[in-house]
Coordinates of C-alpha atoms and ligand atoms in Angstrom, one line a residue:
X1 CA -6.8 -30.4 -7.3
X2 CA -8.8 -27.7 -5.9
X3 CA -10.0 -25.3 -8.8
X4 CA -10.4 -21.8 -7.1
X5 CA -7.9 -19.4 -6.4
X6 CA -6.5 -19.8 -2.6
X7 CA -6.1 -16.6 -1.0
X8 CA -4.2 -15.7 1.3
X9 CA -5.5 -11.9 2.9
X10 CA -2.0 -10.5 5.1
X11 CA -4.0 -7.9 7.7
X12 CA -7.5 -8.6 7.0
X13 CA -9.1 -6.6 9.8
X14 CA -8.0 -3.8 7.9
X15 CA -9.2 -1.3 5.5
X16 CA -8.3 -3.3 2.4
X17 CA -8.8 -6.7 4.3
X18 CA -12.3 -6.3 5.0
X19 CA -12.5 -4.6 1.6
X20 CA -11.0 -8.0 0.3
X21 CA -13.5 -9.9 2.3
X22 CA -16.5 -8.4 0.6
X23 CA -14.9 -9.0 -2.8
X24 CA -13.9 -12.4 -1.5
X25 CA -17.8 -13.4 -0.8
X26 CA -19.3 -12.1 -4.3
X27 CA -17.2 -15.1 -6.2
X28 CA -17.1 -18.0 -3.7
X29 CA -17.0 -20.1 -6.9
X30 CA -13.5 -18.2 -8.2
X31 CA -12.3 -18.3 -4.3
X32 CA -11.0 -20.4 -1.9
X33 CA -9.9 -18.3 1.4
X34 CA -7.0 -20.0 3.3
X35 CA -5.2 -17.5 5.7
X36 CA -6.3 -14.3 7.4
X37 CA -3.8 -12.6 9.7
X38 CA -4.3 -9.8 11.9
X39 CA -1.9 -7.9 14.1
X40 CA -3.7 -6.3 17.9
X41 CA -7.1 -6.8 16.4
X42 CA -8.6 -10.6 18.0
X43 CA -11.9 -9.9 18.1
X44 CA -12.2 -9.4 14.0
X45 CA -9.8 -12.3 13.3
X46 CA -12.1 -14.2 15.6
X47 CA -15.4 -12.8 13.9
X48 CA -13.9 -13.2 10.7
X49 CA -13.0 -16.7 11.2
X50 CA -15.7 -17.5 12.2
X51 CA -17.7 -16.5 9.7
X52 CA -15.2 -17.3 6.6
X53 CA -14.2 -20.1 7.2
X54 CA -10.0 -20.3 6.6
X55 CA -7.8 -23.2 6.4
X56 CA -5.4 -20.8 9.3
X57 CA -5.1 -17.9 11.5
X58 CA -2.1 -16.2 12.6
X59 CA -2.1 -12.8 15.3
X60 CA 1.3 -11.0 15.4
X61 CA 0.3 -10.1 18.1
X62 CA 1.1 -12.8 21.1
X63 CA 0.4 -12.3 24.2
X64 CA -3.2 -13.1 22.1
X65 CA -3.1 -15.9 20.8
X66 CA -5.0 -17.9 23.5
X67 CA -7.9 -15.3 23.1
X68 CA -8.1 -16.6 19.0
X69 CA -7.5 -20.2 19.8
X70 CA -10.2 -20.3 23.0
X71 CA -12.8 -18.4 20.2
X72 CA -12.3 -20.9 17.7
X73 CA -11.1 -24.5 19.7
X74 CA -14.5 -25.4 18.1
X75 CA -13.3 -25.4 14.7
X76 CA -11.3 -26.8 12.3
X77 CA -8.8 -23.5 11.6
X78 CA -5.4 -23.9 13.0
X79 CA -4.2 -20.7 15.2
X80 CA -1.1 -18.7 15.2
X81 CA 0.8 -16.5 16.7
X82 CA 4.3 -14.2 15.6
X83 CA 5.7 -12.6 13.3
X84 CA 7.6 -16.4 11.7
X85 CA 4.1 -17.7 11.4
X86 CA 3.9 -14.8 9.4
X87 CA 5.7 -15.4 7.2
X88 CA 5.0 -19.0 7.1
X89 CA 1.9 -19.4 6.5
X90 CA 1.8 -18.2 2.9
X91 CA 4.0 -21.1 2.1
X92 CA 1.5 -23.5 1.9
X93 CA 0.6 -25.3 -1.0
X94 CA -3.4 -24.9 -1.0
X95 CA -2.9 -20.9 -1.6
X96 CA -1.9 -19.2 -5.3
X97 CA -1.9 -15.5 -4.0
X98 CA -1.1 -13.7 -1.0
X99 CA -2.9 -10.2 -0.6
X100 CA -0.2 -7.7 1.2
X101 CA -3.0 -5.4 2.9
X102 CA -0.1 -5.3 5.9
X103 CA 0.6 -1.5 7.2
X104 CA 4.4 -0.4 6.6
X105 CA 7.6 -1.7 7.0
X106 CA 5.6 -5.2 8.8
X107 CA 4.8 -6.5 5.0
X108 CA 8.3 -6.5 3.7
X109 CA 9.7 -10.0 5.1
X110 CA 6.4 -11.9 5.0
X111 CA 6.0 -11.0 1.2
X112 CA 9.4 -12.4 1.4
X113 CA 9.0 -15.4 2.0
X114 CA 5.4 -15.5 -0.1
X115 CA 7.6 -14.7 -3.5
X116 CA 9.7 -17.4 -2.1
X117 CA 7.5 -19.7 -2.1
X118 CA 6.7 -18.9 -6.3
X119 CA 2.9 -17.1 -4.3
X120 CA 2.1 -14.3 -6.8
X121 CA 1.1 -11.5 -5.5
X122 CA -1.4 -9.0 -5.0
X123 CA -0.1 -6.0 -3.1
X124 CA -1.9 -2.5 -1.1
X125 CA 1.2 -2.9 1.3
X126 CA 3.6 -0.3 -1.4
X127 CA 5.8 0.7 2.0
X128 CA 8.1 -3.1 1.4
X129 CA 8.0 -1.6 -2.5
X130 CA 8.9 1.4 -0.9
X131 CA 11.7 -0.1 1.6
X132 CA 13.0 -2.7 -0.6
X133 CA 11.7 -2.2 -3.9
X134 CA 15.4 -3.7 -6.6
X135 CA 15.5 -6.8 -3.7
X136 CA 11.9 -7.5 -4.1
X137 CA 11.8 -7.1 -8.0
X138 CA 14.6 -8.9 -8.4
X139 CA 12.9 -11.9 -5.8
X140 CA 10.6 -11.4 -8.3
X141 CA 12.2 -12.4 -11.5
X142 CA 14.0 -14.5 -9.8
X143 CA 11.2 -16.3 -8.4
X144 CA 9.4 -15.7 -11.8
X145 CA 6.4 -14.2 -9.7
X146 CA 4.0 -11.5 -10.8
X147 CA 3.1 -8.7 -8.4
X148 CA 0.0 -7.2 -8.9
X149 CA -1.4 -3.9 -8.6
X150 CA -3.4 -2.8 -5.5
X151 CA -3.0 0.3 -4.8
X152 CA -5.6 1.9 -6.9
X153 CA -3.3 4.6 -9.6
X154 CA -0.8 1.3 -9.7
X155 CA -4.1 -0.9 -11.2
X156 CA -5.0 2.5 -13.0
X157 CA -1.6 1.8 -14.8
X158 CA -1.7 -1.8 -15.6
X159 CA -5.5 -1.8 -16.1
X160 CA -4.1 0.8 -19.2
X161 CA -0.6 -1.4 -20.0
X162 CA -3.2 -4.4 -20.4
X163 CA -2.9 -5.4 -24.4
X164 CA 0.7 -2.9 -24.3
X165 CA 3.2 -5.2 -22.3
X166 CA 5.3 -4.8 -25.4
X167 CA 5.2 -1.0 -26.0
X168 CA 7.4 1.3 -24.0
X169 CA 6.4 3.0 -21.4
X170 CA 7.4 7.2 -22.0
X171 CA 5.4 8.5 -18.6
X172 CA 3.8 7.7 -16.2
X173 CA 0.7 10.6 -14.9
X174 CA 0.1 9.4 -11.1
X175 CA -2.9 11.0 -10.1
X176 CA -3.6 12.7 -6.5
X177 CA -7.3 14.0 -4.8
X178 CA -4.6 16.6 -2.5
X179 CA -5.9 15.8 0.4
X180 CA -7.7 17.6 3.0
X181 CA -5.1 20.0 2.8
X182 CA -5.0 20.7 -0.5
X183 CA -4.9 24.4 -1.3
X184 CA -3.3 25.3 2.0
X185 CA 0.0 27.6 3.0
X186 CA 2.5 26.9 4.8
X187 CA 1.0 29.4 7.8
X188 CA -2.3 27.6 7.0
X189 CA -0.3 24.0 7.8
X190 CA 1.0 25.4 10.9
X191 CA -2.0 25.2 13.1
X192 CA -4.2 22.0 11.6
X193 CA -4.6 19.5 14.1
X194 CA -5.2 15.7 13.6
X195 CA -9.0 15.5 13.7
X196 CA -8.9 17.6 10.3
X197 CA -6.2 15.2 9.0
X198 CA -7.5 12.3 9.7
X199 CA -10.4 13.4 7.3
X200 CA -9.9 12.1 3.5
X201 CA -12.1 13.6 1.2
X202 CA -12.5 10.8 -1.4
X203 CA -11.5 7.9 0.5
X204 CA -11.4 5.9 3.3
X205 CA -8.8 4.1 4.7
X206 CA -6.7 2.8 7.1
X207 CA -5.2 6.3 9.6
X208 CA -1.5 6.3 8.8
X209 CA -1.6 5.4 5.1
X210 CA -5.0 8.5 5.7
X211 CA -2.0 11.8 7.2
X212 CA 0.2 10.2 4.7
X213 CA -2.0 11.9 2.1
X214 CA -2.4 14.4 3.9
X215 CA 1.0 15.2 4.2
X216 CA 1.6 13.7 0.0
X217 CA 4.4 11.5 1.2
X218 CA 1.7 8.3 0.0
X219 CA 2.4 10.4 -3.0
X220 CA 5.8 10.0 -2.3
X221 CA 5.7 6.8 -1.7
X222 CA 4.1 5.9 -4.4
X223 CA 6.2 7.6 -7.1
X224 CA 8.8 5.4 -5.6
X225 CA 6.0 2.2 -6.2
X226 CA 5.7 3.0 -9.8
X227 CA 9.3 2.6 -10.1
X228 CA 10.1 -0.5 -9.2
X229 CA 6.6 -2.3 -10.3
X230 CA 6.5 0.1 -14.0
X231 CA 10.4 0.0 -14.3
X232 CA 10.6 3.5 -15.0
X233 CA 13.2 6.1 -14.5
X234 CA 12.5 9.5 -11.7
X235 CA 11.8 11.4 -15.1
X236 CA 9.5 9.1 -16.8
X237 CA 6.7 9.5 -13.8
X238 CA 4.9 12.9 -12.9
X239 CA 2.2 13.4 -10.0
X240 CA -0.6 15.6 -10.9
X241 CA -3.7 16.6 -8.4
X242 CA -7.2 15.4 -9.5
X243 CA -9.4 16.6 -6.7
X244 CA -12.5 14.0 -7.6
X245 CA -10.6 11.2 -7.2
X246 CA -12.3 9.7 -10.2
X247 CA -8.9 9.3 -12.8
X248 CA -6.7 7.4 -11.0
X249 CA -3.7 7.3 -13.4
X250 CA -2.6 8.1 -16.7
X251 CA 0.2 6.2 -18.8
X252 CA 1.8 8.1 -22.2
X253 CA 3.0 6.3 -24.8
X254 CA 6.0 6.8 -26.9
X255 CA 3.1 8.1 -29.8
X256 CA 2.3 10.9 -27.6
X257 CA -1.5 8.6 -26.8
X258 CA -2.1 9.0 -23.4
X259 CA -4.4 6.5 -21.5
X260 CA -6.5 6.5 -18.0
X261 CA -8.5 4.7 -16.3
X262 CA -11.2 5.5 -14.5
X263 CA -14.1 4.9 -12.1
X264 CA -15.5 5.9 -9.2
X265 CA -12.8 5.7 -5.9
X266 CA -14.2 2.3 -4.4
X267 CA -11.1 0.1 -3.6
X268 CA -13.4 -3.0 -4.5
X269 CA -12.3 -2.5 -7.8
X270 CA -9.1 -2.4 -7.7
X271 CA -8.5 -5.3 -4.8
X272 CA -10.4 -7.7 -7.6
X273 CA -8.9 -6.8 -10.4
X274 CA -5.1 -7.8 -8.8
X275 CA -6.7 -11.0 -7.9
X276 CA -8.6 -12.1 -10.8
X277 CA -6.2 -10.1 -13.4
X278 CA -6.5 -10.9 -16.6
X279 CA -10.6 -12.2 -15.6
X280 CA -13.3 -9.3 -15.4
X281 CA -15.4 -11.0 -12.9
X282 CA -19.2 -8.2 -13.1
X283 CA -19.5 -6.9 -10.1
X284 CA -23.0 -4.9 -9.1
X285 CA -20.5 -2.0 -6.9
X286 CA -21.9 2.2 -8.3
X287 CA -21.9 3.3 -12.3
X288 CA -19.5 6.5 -12.8
X289 CA -22.5 9.1 -14.2
X290 CA -20.7 12.0 -16.2
X291 CA -23.4 13.8 -15.1
X292 CA -22.4 13.8 -12.1
X293 CA -19.2 15.1 -11.7
X294 CA -19.9 18.1 -15.3
X295 CA -16.2 18.8 -14.5
X296 CA -13.1 17.0 -13.9
X297 CA -10.3 19.0 -12.7
X298 CA -6.1 19.3 -12.6
X299 CA -3.6 21.3 -10.9
X300 CA 0.7 21.0 -10.5
X301 CA 0.8 19.8 -6.3
X302 CA 2.6 22.1 -4.1
X303 CA 5.5 21.5 -4.3
X304 CA 6.7 24.1 -1.5
X305 CA 3.8 23.7 0.8
X306 CA 4.0 19.4 1.2
X307 CA 8.0 18.9 0.7
X308 CA 7.3 15.1 1.8
X309 CA 6.4 15.0 -2.3
X310 CA 10.0 16.0 -3.5
X311 CA 11.6 14.4 -0.9
X312 CA 11.0 10.7 -2.4
X313 CA 12.1 11.7 -5.6
X314 CA 15.1 13.2 -4.0
X315 CA 15.4 8.6 -2.6
X316 CA 14.4 7.8 -5.9
X317 CA 17.7 9.1 -7.5
X318 CA 19.5 8.5 -4.0
X319 CA 19.2 4.8 -4.1
X320 CA 20.2 1.9 -2.0
X321 CA 18.5 2.7 1.0
X322 CA 17.3 6.1 1.1
X323 CA 14.1 5.4 0.9
X324 CA 14.0 2.4 3.2
X325 CA 15.3 5.5 5.5
X326 CA 12.4 7.6 4.4
X327 CA 10.0 5.4 5.0
X328 CA 11.5 4.2 8.6
X329 CA 11.5 7.6 9.2
X330 CA 7.7 8.5 8.0
X331 CA 6.5 5.4 9.9
X332 CA 7.3 6.8 13.7
X333 CA 6.6 11.0 12.6
X334 CA 3.5 9.8 11.9
X335 CA 2.1 7.3 14.7
X336 CA 3.6 10.5 17.0
X337 CA 1.2 12.3 15.5
X338 CA -1.4 10.5 15.9
X339 CA -0.5 10.3 19.0
X340 CA -0.6 14.0 18.7
X341 CA 3.4 14.3 20.5
X342 CA 4.0 16.6 17.0
X343 CA 3.1 19.1 15.0
X344 CA 1.6 17.8 11.5
X345 CA 4.5 20.2 9.4
X346 CA 6.8 18.7 11.7
X347 CA 6.0 15.7 10.3
X348 CA 8.3 16.6 6.5
X349 CA 11.0 18.2 8.6
X350 CA 11.7 14.9 10.4
X351 CA 12.2 13.3 7.2
X352 CA 14.0 15.4 5.7
X353 CA 16.2 15.1 8.7
X354 CA 16.5 11.7 9.2
X355 CA 17.4 11.5 5.5
X356 CA 20.2 13.7 5.3
X357 CA 21.8 11.9 8.7
X358 CA 21.3 8.4 7.6
X359 CA 24.3 6.9 5.5
X360 CA 23.0 5.4 1.9
X361 CA 24.1 2.1 1.4
X362 CA 24.4 1.2 -2.4
X363 CA 22.9 -2.5 -4.0
X364 CA 22.2 -3.5 -0.2
X365 CA 21.6 -7.0 1.3
X366 CA 18.4 -7.6 3.6
X367 CA 20.1 -7.5 6.5
X368 CA 21.1 -4.4 5.4
X369 CA 17.9 -2.9 4.4
X370 CA 17.1 -4.4 7.8
X371 CA 19.5 -1.7 9.3
X372 CA 19.0 0.8 7.3
X373 CA 15.7 0.4 9.6
X374 CA 16.6 0.5 12.6
X375 CA 19.3 3.4 12.5
X376 CA 16.2 5.9 10.7
X377 CA 13.4 4.5 13.6
X378 CA 15.9 5.2 16.3
X379 CA 17.0 8.6 14.4
X380 CA 13.0 9.7 14.4
X381 CA 12.4 9.2 18.1
X382 CA 15.4 10.5 19.1
X383 CA 14.4 13.6 17.3
X384 CA 10.7 13.7 18.7
X385 CA 12.7 12.4 22.2
X386 CA 14.7 16.1 22.1
X387 CA 11.3 18.5 20.2
X388 CA 9.3 17.2 23.5
Ligands
LIG1 P1 -4.9 -0.3 7.9 O1 -4.8 0.6 9.2 O2 -6.7 0.0 8.0 O3 -5.0 -2.2 8.4 C1 -3.4 -2.4 8.3 C2 -4.1 -4.4 8.3 O4 -2.4 -3.8 8.8 C3 -4.6 -4.8 10.0 O5 -5.2 -6.3 9.8 C4 -3.2 -4.5 11.0 O6 -3.9 -5.3 12.3 C5 -2.1 -4.8 10.3 N1 -1.5 -4.7 10.9 C6 -0.8 -3.5 11.4 N2 0.4 -3.7 11.5 C7 1.1 -5.1 12.1 C8 2.3 -5.3 12.2 N3 3.1 -5.4 12.6 N4 2.4 -6.8 12.0 C9 1.4 -7.1 12.0 N5 0.1 -6.8 11.1 C10 0.2 -5.6 11.5 O7 -3.8 -0.2 6.7 P2 -5.7 0.1 5.4 O8 -6.0 -1.6 5.3 O9 -5.9 1.5 4.8 O10 -3.5 -0.5 4.7 C11 -3.3 -1.5 3.7 C12 -2.1 -0.8 3.0 O11 -2.8 -1.0 2.1 C13 -0.8 -0.4 3.5 O12 0.2 0.0 2.6 C14 -1.0 1.5 2.2 O13 -0.7 1.7 2.5 C15 -2.2 0.5 1.5 N6 -3.4 1.3 1.0 C16 -5.0 1.5 1.6 C17 -6.1 2.0 0.6 C18 -7.2 2.0 1.2 O14 -7.8 2.8 0.8 N7 -7.0 1.8 2.4 C19 -5.6 1.9 -0.4 C20 -3.7 2.0 -1.5 C21 -2.8 1.1 -0.3 P3 -4.7 -4.6 13.2 O15 -5.8 -3.8 12.8 O16 -5.4 -6.0 13.9 O17 -3.7 -4.4 13.9
LIG2 MG1 -2.6 4.7 -4.1

């Protein structure tokens, strides 16, 4: 019997994936890397496979299968390709925890498979909970599966809750850095460039989440993620801008006491905590020094300028497939912005129109989520085509 914890990293070639590999590398006696997966970056997947020797790798882009297969022919590593393989590979008996570090809607199906197979989930892919939080949390409950958050704010809340699981939460505060456009007016946002939007002040992340952070959509998605992870109502979740990104989030309990989790912004810490909970393993990550941060500041987000945040609260209240439609619209909009087909402000405008025009199906089945996603993407693409 393998006493080490078997780990599957979905999206190992991304920002979270590569940082997770650094974490695993530090504790060879604790973790057993079983699965690595990539979307299109075959070269990095091959490099990672040769270095870390997982049991299996999956390249989602099937046209790259032969390349990966050829590069790893002499190794004792199973090579698979395609979406179905991504779902099957997480079901292996040797896998204990699945780290979902894929970006976007693509994370939904493999996460469902992993939960159905009874695997512990370390969830970075927030879109999964945004799209289908109702279905995912219900399924996880049925299967007795724990979902541990990787997102730094949610990890912070989770860390504050350790030892308090039976004490009701009165309220949580999710902190937001405010992104590169904090303090900008609507007028100033009209002319911001892609390069400016890609420059996050405190975190280095994948392109999609970096744009989401600049538009505050990321915080909106996190509000919805928090609702499902911690079973909260809309009025129990608040967002506060904290430009230094040292206080990662706060919980307020029913006696009025507040707990915050603090530390330097480094995703390796929440990744590691999700993989080792309830243990805290020693690290040599740089430590926080109060003298480097004589002031920690807090301010209200500007909801009149950054409309995505209110939109997220709205779809949360609407329930059903509304958040799924918002997520789909936003994925298409961000992709169009990254390809310089629409302007920064058009992201939120497009999201709003798609949500307004989408049918909201209550108590949706998996198929209805898929349908809502397809419809919203189609609508978003049509709107973009019209403006170009
Ligand atoms: P990246 O873009 O850096 O990485 C995404 C990963 O997913 C890559 O391995 C990519 O493969 C893979 N991928 C993308 N599309 C597909 C697809 N259609 N099918 C299969 N695989 C795919 O993203 P991040 O690491 O920044 O983010 C990952 C998730 O974690 C997101 O949901 C994000 O919101 C969340 N998160 C990220 C944080 C961060 O600091 N980066 C912080 C908190 C949450 P390839 O590159 O090979 O194509
Ligand atoms: Mg976050």
